[in-house]
mmCIF file of C-alpha atoms (C1' of nucleotides) in Angstrom:
data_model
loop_
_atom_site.group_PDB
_atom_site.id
_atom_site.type_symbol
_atom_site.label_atom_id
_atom_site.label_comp_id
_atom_site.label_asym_id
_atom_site.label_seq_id
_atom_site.Cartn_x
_atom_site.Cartn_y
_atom_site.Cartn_z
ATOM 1 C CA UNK A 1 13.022 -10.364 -29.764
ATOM 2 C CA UNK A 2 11.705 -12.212 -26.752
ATOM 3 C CA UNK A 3 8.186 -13.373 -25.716
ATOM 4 C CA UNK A 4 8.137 -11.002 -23.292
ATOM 5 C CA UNK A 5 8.819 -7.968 -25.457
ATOM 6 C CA UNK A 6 6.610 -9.361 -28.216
ATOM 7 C CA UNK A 7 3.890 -9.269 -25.935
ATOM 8 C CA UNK A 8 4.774 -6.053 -24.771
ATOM 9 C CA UNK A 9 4.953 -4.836 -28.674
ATOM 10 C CA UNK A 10 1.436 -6.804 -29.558
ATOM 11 C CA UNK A 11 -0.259 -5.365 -26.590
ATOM 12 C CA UNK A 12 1.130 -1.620 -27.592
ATOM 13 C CA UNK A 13 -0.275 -2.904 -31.592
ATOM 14 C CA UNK A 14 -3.765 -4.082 -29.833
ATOM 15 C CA UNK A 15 -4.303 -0.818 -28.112
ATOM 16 C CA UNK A 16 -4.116 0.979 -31.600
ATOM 17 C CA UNK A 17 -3.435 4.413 -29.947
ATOM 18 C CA UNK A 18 -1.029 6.093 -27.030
ATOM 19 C CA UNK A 19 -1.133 3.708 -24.043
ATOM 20 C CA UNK A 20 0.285 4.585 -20.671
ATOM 21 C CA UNK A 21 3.244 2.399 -19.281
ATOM 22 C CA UNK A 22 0.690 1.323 -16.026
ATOM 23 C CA UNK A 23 -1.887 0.824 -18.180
ATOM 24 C CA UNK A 24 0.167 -1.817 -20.069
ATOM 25 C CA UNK A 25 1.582 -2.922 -16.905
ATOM 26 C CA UNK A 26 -2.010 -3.621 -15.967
ATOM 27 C CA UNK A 27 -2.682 -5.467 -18.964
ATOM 28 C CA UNK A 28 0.162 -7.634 -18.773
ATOM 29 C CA UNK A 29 -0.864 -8.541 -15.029
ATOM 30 C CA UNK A 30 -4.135 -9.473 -15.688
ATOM 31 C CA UNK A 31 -2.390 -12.777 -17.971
ATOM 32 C CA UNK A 32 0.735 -12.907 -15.980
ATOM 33 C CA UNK A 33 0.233 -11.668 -12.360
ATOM 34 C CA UNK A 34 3.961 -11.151 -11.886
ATOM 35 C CA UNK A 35 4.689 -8.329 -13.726
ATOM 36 C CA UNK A 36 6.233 -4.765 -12.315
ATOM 37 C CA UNK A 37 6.978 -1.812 -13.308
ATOM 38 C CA UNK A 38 10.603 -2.383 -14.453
ATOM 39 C CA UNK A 39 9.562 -5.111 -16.653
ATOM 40 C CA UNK A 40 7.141 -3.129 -18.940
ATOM 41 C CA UNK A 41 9.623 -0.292 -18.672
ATOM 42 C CA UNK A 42 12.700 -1.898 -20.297
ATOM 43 C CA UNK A 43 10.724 -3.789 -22.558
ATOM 44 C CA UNK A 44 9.662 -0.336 -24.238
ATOM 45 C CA UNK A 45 13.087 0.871 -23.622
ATOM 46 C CA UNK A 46 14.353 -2.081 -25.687
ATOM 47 C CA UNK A 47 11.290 -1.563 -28.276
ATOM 48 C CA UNK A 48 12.101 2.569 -28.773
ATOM 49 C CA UNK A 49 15.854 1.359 -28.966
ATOM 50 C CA UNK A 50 14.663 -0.913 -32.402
ATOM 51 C CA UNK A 51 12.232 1.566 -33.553
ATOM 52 C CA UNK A 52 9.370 -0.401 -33.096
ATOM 53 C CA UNK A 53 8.155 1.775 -30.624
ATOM 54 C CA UNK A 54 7.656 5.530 -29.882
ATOM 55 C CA UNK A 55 7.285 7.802 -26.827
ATOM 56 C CA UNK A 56 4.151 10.092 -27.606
ATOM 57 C CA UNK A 57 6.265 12.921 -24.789
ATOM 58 C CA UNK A 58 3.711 15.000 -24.226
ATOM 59 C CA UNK A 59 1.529 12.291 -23.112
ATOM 60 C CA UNK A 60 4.027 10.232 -21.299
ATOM 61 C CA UNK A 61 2.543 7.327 -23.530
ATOM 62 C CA UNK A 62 3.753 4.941 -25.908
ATOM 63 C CA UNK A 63 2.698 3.526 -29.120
ATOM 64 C CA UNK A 64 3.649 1.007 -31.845
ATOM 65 C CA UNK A 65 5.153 2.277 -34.625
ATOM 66 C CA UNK A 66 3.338 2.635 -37.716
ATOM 67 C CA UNK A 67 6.356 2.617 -40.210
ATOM 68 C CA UNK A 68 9.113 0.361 -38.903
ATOM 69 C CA UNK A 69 11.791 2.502 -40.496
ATOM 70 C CA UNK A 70 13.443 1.618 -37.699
ATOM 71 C CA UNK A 71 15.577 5.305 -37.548
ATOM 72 C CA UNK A 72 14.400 8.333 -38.027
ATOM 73 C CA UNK A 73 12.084 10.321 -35.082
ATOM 74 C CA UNK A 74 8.549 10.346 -36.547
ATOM 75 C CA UNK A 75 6.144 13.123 -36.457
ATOM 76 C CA UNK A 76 2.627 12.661 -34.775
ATOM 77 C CA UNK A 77 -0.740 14.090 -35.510
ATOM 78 C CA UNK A 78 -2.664 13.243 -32.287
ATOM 79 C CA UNK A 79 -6.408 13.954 -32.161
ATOM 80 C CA UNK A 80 -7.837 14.973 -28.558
ATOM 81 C CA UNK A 81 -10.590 13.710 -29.028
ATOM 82 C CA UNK A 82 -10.778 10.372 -30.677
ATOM 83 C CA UNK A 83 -7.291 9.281 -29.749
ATOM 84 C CA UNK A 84 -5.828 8.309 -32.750
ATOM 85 C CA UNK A 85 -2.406 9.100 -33.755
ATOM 86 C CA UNK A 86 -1.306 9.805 -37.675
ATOM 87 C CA UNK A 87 2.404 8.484 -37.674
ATOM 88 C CA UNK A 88 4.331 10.524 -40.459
ATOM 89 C CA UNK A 89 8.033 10.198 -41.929
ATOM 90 C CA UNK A 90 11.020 11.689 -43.631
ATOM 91 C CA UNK A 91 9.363 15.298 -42.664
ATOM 92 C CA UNK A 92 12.495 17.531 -43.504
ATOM 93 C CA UNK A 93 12.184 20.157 -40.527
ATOM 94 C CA UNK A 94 12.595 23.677 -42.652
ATOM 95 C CA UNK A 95 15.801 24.010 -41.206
ATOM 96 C CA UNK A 96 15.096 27.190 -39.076
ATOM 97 C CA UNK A 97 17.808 25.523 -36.997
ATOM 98 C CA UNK A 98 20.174 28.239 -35.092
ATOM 99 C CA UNK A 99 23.437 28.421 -37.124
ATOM 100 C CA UNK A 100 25.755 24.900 -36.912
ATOM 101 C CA UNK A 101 23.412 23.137 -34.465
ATOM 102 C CA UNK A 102 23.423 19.163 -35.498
ATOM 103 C CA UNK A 103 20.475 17.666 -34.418
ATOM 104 C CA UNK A 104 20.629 14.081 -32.916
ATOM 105 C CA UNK A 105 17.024 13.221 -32.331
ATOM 106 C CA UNK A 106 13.523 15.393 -32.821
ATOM 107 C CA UNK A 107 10.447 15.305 -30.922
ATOM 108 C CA UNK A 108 7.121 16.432 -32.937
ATOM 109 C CA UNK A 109 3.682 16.111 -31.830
ATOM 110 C CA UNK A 110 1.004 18.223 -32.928
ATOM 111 C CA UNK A 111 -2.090 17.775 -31.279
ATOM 112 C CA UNK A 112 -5.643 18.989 -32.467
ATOM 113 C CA UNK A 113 -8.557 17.283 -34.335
ATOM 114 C CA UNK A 114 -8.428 15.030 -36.950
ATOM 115 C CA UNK A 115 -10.602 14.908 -40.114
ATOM 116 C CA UNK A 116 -13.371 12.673 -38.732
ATOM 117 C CA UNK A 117 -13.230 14.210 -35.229
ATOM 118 C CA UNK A 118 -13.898 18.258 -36.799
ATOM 119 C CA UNK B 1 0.996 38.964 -12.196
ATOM 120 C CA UNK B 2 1.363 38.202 -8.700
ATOM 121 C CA UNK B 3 4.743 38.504 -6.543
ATOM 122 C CA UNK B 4 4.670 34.837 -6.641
ATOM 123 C CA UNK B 5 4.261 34.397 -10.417
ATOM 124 C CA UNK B 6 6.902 36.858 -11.192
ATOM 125 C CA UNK B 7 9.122 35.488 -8.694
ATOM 126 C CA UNK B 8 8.609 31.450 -10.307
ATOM 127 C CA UNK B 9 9.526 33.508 -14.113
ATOM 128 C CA UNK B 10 12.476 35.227 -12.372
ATOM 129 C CA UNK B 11 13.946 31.915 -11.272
ATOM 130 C CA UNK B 12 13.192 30.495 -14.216
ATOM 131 C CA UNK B 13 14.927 33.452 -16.583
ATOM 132 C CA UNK B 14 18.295 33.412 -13.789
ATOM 133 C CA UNK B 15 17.908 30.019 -14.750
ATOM 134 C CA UNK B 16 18.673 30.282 -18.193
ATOM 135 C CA UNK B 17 18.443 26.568 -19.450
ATOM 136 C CA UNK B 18 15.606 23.781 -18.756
ATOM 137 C CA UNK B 19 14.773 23.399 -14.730
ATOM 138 C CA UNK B 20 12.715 21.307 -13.438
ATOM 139 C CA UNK B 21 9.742 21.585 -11.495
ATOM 140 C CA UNK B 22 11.123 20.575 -8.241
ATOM 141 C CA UNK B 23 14.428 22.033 -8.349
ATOM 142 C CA UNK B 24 12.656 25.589 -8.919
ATOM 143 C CA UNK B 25 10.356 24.624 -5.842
ATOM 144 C CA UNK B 26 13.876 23.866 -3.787
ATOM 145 C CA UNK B 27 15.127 27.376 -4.792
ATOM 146 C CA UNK B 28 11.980 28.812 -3.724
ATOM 147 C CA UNK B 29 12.424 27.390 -0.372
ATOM 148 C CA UNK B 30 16.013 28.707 0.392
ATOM 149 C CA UNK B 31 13.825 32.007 0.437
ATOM 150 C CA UNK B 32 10.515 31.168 1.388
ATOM 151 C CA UNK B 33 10.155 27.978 3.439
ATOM 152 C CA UNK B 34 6.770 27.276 2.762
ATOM 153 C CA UNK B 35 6.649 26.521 -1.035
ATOM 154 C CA UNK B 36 5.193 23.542 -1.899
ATOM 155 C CA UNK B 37 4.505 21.322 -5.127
ATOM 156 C CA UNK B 38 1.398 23.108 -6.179
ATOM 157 C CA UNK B 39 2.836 26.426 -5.366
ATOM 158 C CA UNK B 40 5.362 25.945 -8.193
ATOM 159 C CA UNK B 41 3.182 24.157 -10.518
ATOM 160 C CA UNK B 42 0.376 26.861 -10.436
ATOM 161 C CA UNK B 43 3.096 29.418 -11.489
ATOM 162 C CA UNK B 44 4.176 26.813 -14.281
ATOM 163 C CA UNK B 45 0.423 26.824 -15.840
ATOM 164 C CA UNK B 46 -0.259 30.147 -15.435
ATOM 165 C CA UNK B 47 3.105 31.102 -16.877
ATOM 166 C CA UNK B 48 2.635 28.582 -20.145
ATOM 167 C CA UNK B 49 -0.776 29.659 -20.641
ATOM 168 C CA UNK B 50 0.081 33.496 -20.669
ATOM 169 C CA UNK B 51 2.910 32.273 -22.843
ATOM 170 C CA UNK B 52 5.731 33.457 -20.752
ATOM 171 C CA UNK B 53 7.072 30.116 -20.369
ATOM 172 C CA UNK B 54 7.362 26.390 -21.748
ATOM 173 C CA UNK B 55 7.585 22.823 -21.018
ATOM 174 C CA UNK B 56 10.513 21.039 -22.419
ATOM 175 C CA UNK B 57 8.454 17.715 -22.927
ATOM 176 C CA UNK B 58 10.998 15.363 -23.104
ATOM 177 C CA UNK B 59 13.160 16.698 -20.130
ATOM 178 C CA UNK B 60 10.091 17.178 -18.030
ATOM 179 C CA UNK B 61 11.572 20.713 -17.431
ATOM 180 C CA UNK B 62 10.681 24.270 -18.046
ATOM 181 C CA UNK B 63 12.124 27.803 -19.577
ATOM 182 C CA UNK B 64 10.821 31.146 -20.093
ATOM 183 C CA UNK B 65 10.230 32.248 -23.224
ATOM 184 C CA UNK B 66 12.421 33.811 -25.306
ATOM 185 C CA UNK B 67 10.502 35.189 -27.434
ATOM 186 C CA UNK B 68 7.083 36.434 -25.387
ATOM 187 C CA UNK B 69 4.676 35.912 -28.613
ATOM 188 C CA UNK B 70 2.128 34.884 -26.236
ATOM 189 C CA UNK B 71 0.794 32.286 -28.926
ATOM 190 C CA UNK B 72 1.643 29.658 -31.309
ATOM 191 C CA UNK B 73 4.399 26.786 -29.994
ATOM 192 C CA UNK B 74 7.932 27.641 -30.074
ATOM 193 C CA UNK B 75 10.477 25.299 -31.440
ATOM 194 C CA UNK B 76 13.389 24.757 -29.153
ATOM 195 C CA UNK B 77 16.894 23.148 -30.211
ATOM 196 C CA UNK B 78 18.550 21.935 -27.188
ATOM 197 C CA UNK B 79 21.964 21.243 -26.633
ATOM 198 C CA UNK B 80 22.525 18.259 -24.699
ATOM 199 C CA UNK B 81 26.205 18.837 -23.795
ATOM 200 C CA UNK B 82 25.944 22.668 -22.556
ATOM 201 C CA UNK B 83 22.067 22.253 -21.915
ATOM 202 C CA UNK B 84 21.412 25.765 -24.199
ATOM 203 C CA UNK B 85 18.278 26.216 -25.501
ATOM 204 C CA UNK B 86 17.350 27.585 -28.872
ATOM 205 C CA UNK B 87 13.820 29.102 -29.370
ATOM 206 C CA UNK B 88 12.829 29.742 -32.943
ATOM 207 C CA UNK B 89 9.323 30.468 -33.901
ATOM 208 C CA UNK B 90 6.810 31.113 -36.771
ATOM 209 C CA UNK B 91 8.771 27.750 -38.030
ATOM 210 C CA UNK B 92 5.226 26.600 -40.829
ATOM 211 C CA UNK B 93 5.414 23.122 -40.339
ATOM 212 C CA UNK B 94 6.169 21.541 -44.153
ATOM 213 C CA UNK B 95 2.163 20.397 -43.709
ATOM 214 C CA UNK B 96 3.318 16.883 -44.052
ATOM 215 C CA UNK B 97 -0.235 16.702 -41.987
ATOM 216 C CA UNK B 98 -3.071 14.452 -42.584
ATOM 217 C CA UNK B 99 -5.698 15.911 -45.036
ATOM 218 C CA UNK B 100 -8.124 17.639 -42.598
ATOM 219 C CA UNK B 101 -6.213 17.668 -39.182
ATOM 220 C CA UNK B 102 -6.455 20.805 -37.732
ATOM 221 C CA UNK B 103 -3.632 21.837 -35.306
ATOM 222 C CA UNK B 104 -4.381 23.417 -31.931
ATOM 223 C CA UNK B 105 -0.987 22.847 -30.508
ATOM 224 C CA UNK B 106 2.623 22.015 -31.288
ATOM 225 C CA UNK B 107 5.623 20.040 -29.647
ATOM 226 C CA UNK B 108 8.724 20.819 -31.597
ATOM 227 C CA UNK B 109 11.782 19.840 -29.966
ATOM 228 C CA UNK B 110 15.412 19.134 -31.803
ATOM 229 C CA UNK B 111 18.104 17.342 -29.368
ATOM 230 C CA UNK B 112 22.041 17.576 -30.368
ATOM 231 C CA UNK B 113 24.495 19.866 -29.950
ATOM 232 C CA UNK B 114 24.994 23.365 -30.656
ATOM 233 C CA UNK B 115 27.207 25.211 -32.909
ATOM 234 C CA UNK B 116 29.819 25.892 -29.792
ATOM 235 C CA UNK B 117 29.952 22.013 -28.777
ATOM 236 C CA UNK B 118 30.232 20.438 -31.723
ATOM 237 C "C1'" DC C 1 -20.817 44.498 5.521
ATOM 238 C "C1'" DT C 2 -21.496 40.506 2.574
ATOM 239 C "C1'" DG C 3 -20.739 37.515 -0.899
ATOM 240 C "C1'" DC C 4 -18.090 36.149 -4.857
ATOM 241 C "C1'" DG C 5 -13.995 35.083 -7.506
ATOM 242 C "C1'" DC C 6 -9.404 34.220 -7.655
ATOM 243 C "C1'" DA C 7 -4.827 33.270 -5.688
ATOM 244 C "C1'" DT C 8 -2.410 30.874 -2.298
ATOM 245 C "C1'" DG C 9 -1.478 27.581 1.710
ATOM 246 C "C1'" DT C 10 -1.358 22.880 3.211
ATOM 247 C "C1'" DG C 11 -1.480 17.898 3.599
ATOM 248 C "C1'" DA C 12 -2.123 13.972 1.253
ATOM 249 C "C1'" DT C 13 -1.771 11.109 -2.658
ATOM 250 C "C1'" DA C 14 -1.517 9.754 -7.575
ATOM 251 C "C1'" DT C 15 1.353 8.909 -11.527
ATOM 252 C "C1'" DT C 16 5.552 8.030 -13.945
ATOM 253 C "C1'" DA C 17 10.080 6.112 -13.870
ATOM 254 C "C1'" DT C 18 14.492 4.225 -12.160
ATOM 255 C "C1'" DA C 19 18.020 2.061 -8.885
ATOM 256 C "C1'" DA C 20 19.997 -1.832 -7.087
ATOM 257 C "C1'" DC C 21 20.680 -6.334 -6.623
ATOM 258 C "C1'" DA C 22 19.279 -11.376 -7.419
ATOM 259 C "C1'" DT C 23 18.245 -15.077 -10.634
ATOM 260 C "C1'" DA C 24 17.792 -17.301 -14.967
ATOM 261 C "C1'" DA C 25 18.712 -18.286 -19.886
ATOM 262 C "C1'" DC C 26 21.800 -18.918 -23.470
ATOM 263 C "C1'" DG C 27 25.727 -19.083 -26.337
ATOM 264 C "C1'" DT C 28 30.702 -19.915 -26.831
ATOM 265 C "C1'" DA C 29 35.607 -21.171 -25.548
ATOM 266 C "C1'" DG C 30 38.053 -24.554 -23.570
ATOM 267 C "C1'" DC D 1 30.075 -31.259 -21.197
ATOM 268 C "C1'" DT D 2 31.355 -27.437 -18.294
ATOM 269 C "C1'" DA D 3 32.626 -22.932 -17.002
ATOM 270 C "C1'" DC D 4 32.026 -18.472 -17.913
ATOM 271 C "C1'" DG D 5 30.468 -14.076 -19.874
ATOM 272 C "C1'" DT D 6 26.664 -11.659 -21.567
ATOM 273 C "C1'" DT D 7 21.992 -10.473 -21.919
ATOM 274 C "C1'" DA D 8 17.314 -10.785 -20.179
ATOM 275 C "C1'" DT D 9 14.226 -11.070 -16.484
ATOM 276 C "C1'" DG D 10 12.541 -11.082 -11.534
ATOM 277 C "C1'" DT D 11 11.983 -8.484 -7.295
ATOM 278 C "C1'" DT D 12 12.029 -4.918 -3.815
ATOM 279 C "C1'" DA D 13 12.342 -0.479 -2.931
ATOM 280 C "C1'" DT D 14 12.407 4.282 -3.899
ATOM 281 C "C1'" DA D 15 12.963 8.508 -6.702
ATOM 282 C "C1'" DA D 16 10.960 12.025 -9.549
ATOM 283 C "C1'" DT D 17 7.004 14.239 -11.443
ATOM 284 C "C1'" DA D 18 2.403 15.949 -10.861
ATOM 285 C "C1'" DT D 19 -2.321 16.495 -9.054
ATOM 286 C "C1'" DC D 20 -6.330 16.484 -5.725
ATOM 287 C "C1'" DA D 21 -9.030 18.303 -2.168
ATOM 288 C "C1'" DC D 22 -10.034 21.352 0.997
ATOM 289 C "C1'" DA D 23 -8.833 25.488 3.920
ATOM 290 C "C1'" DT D 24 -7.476 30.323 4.082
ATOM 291 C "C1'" DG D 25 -6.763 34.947 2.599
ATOM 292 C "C1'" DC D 26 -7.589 38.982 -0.188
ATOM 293 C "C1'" DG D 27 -9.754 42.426 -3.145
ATOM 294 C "C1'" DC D 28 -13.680 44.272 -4.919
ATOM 295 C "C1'" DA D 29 -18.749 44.764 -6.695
ATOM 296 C "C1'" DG D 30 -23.059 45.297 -4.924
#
DNA sequence: CTGCGCATGTGATATTATAACATAACGTAG
DNA sequence: CTACGTTATGTTATAATATCACATGCGCAG
């Protein structure tokens, strides 16, 4: 863990919900001045690689992760309109897999409202 | 359903597997010439929102629908060797969900390989 | 005919992400 | 200590994905 990815990982913690990689990029200008895109980009590459980080795909944005289990994709209740993102764990998809498929890695988002939001 | 629409689902059912926006738009072309980026991404989001088609989020890519329910998210299994894709619905979430979040939409994609790869 | 609503055409541009190559930082073998 | 390999970062450019804004056409209700 460098500086530069811990301040890539405390700026994803600081936003507190899905940030956008230019918006980051951005951030990290305004106290540097010399970043680009390729910086911010591998640093989350390096971040998702550790788990400390997760993709939100449907978003193209990125977020800190809540559990640090390090393996294991993690399910995401989004809410449209407050932002926030419910990280969740260990969910054991009900196996309406096709016959002998082995599954590698799993994207879930569900987006919607959450409690407060309703 | 316009000639244009049902020519974008044609390509996309020849297709078979994920495509992506822009290679669509380049087989458009070898026909028609004149296609353009909003051309194809019109047909996209008129095809997803009759239900006729999906986004693969995570590939940036598109397929018709298997299954023409019309609602409710599919859940696709995805080979990444032979690039098949698998489209199961009516999967009920195990409601691992927050206490109140409602659900509008789902993303449910599994990455690995299929029973014939493996 | 006229006006309205929707689909499409067209040119430009915004957003998201990676390629390719140069430089620096850091540990380890000799 | 020095040379070298490996990993991280800097830098420039460009690729890939997606949308905006405005013009045009087309069918139909009034």
């Amino acid at each position: 863990m460098t500086p530069l990815r811990r301040n890539v990982l405390a700026l994803l913690v600081r936003a507190g919900e899905p940030i956008k990689a230019y918006d980051l990029l951005d951030q990290m200008r305004s106290e540097d001045g010399s970043a680009k895109p390729p910086t911010v980009y591998r640093s989350l590459d390096f971040l998702m690689d550790v788990g400390l980080a997760h993709k939100v795909e449907a978003l193209n944005a990125y977020i800190a992760c809540a559990h640090c289990h390090d393996k294991g994709g993690a399910e995401l209740y989004i809410c449209g309109k407050c932002g926030s993102v419910d990280e969740r764990h260990g969910a054991p998809e009900p196996r309406n897999a096709p016959d002998g498929f082995e599954t590698e890695r799993s994207v879930v988002e569900h987006y919607g409202l959450c409690a407060k939001c309703r």
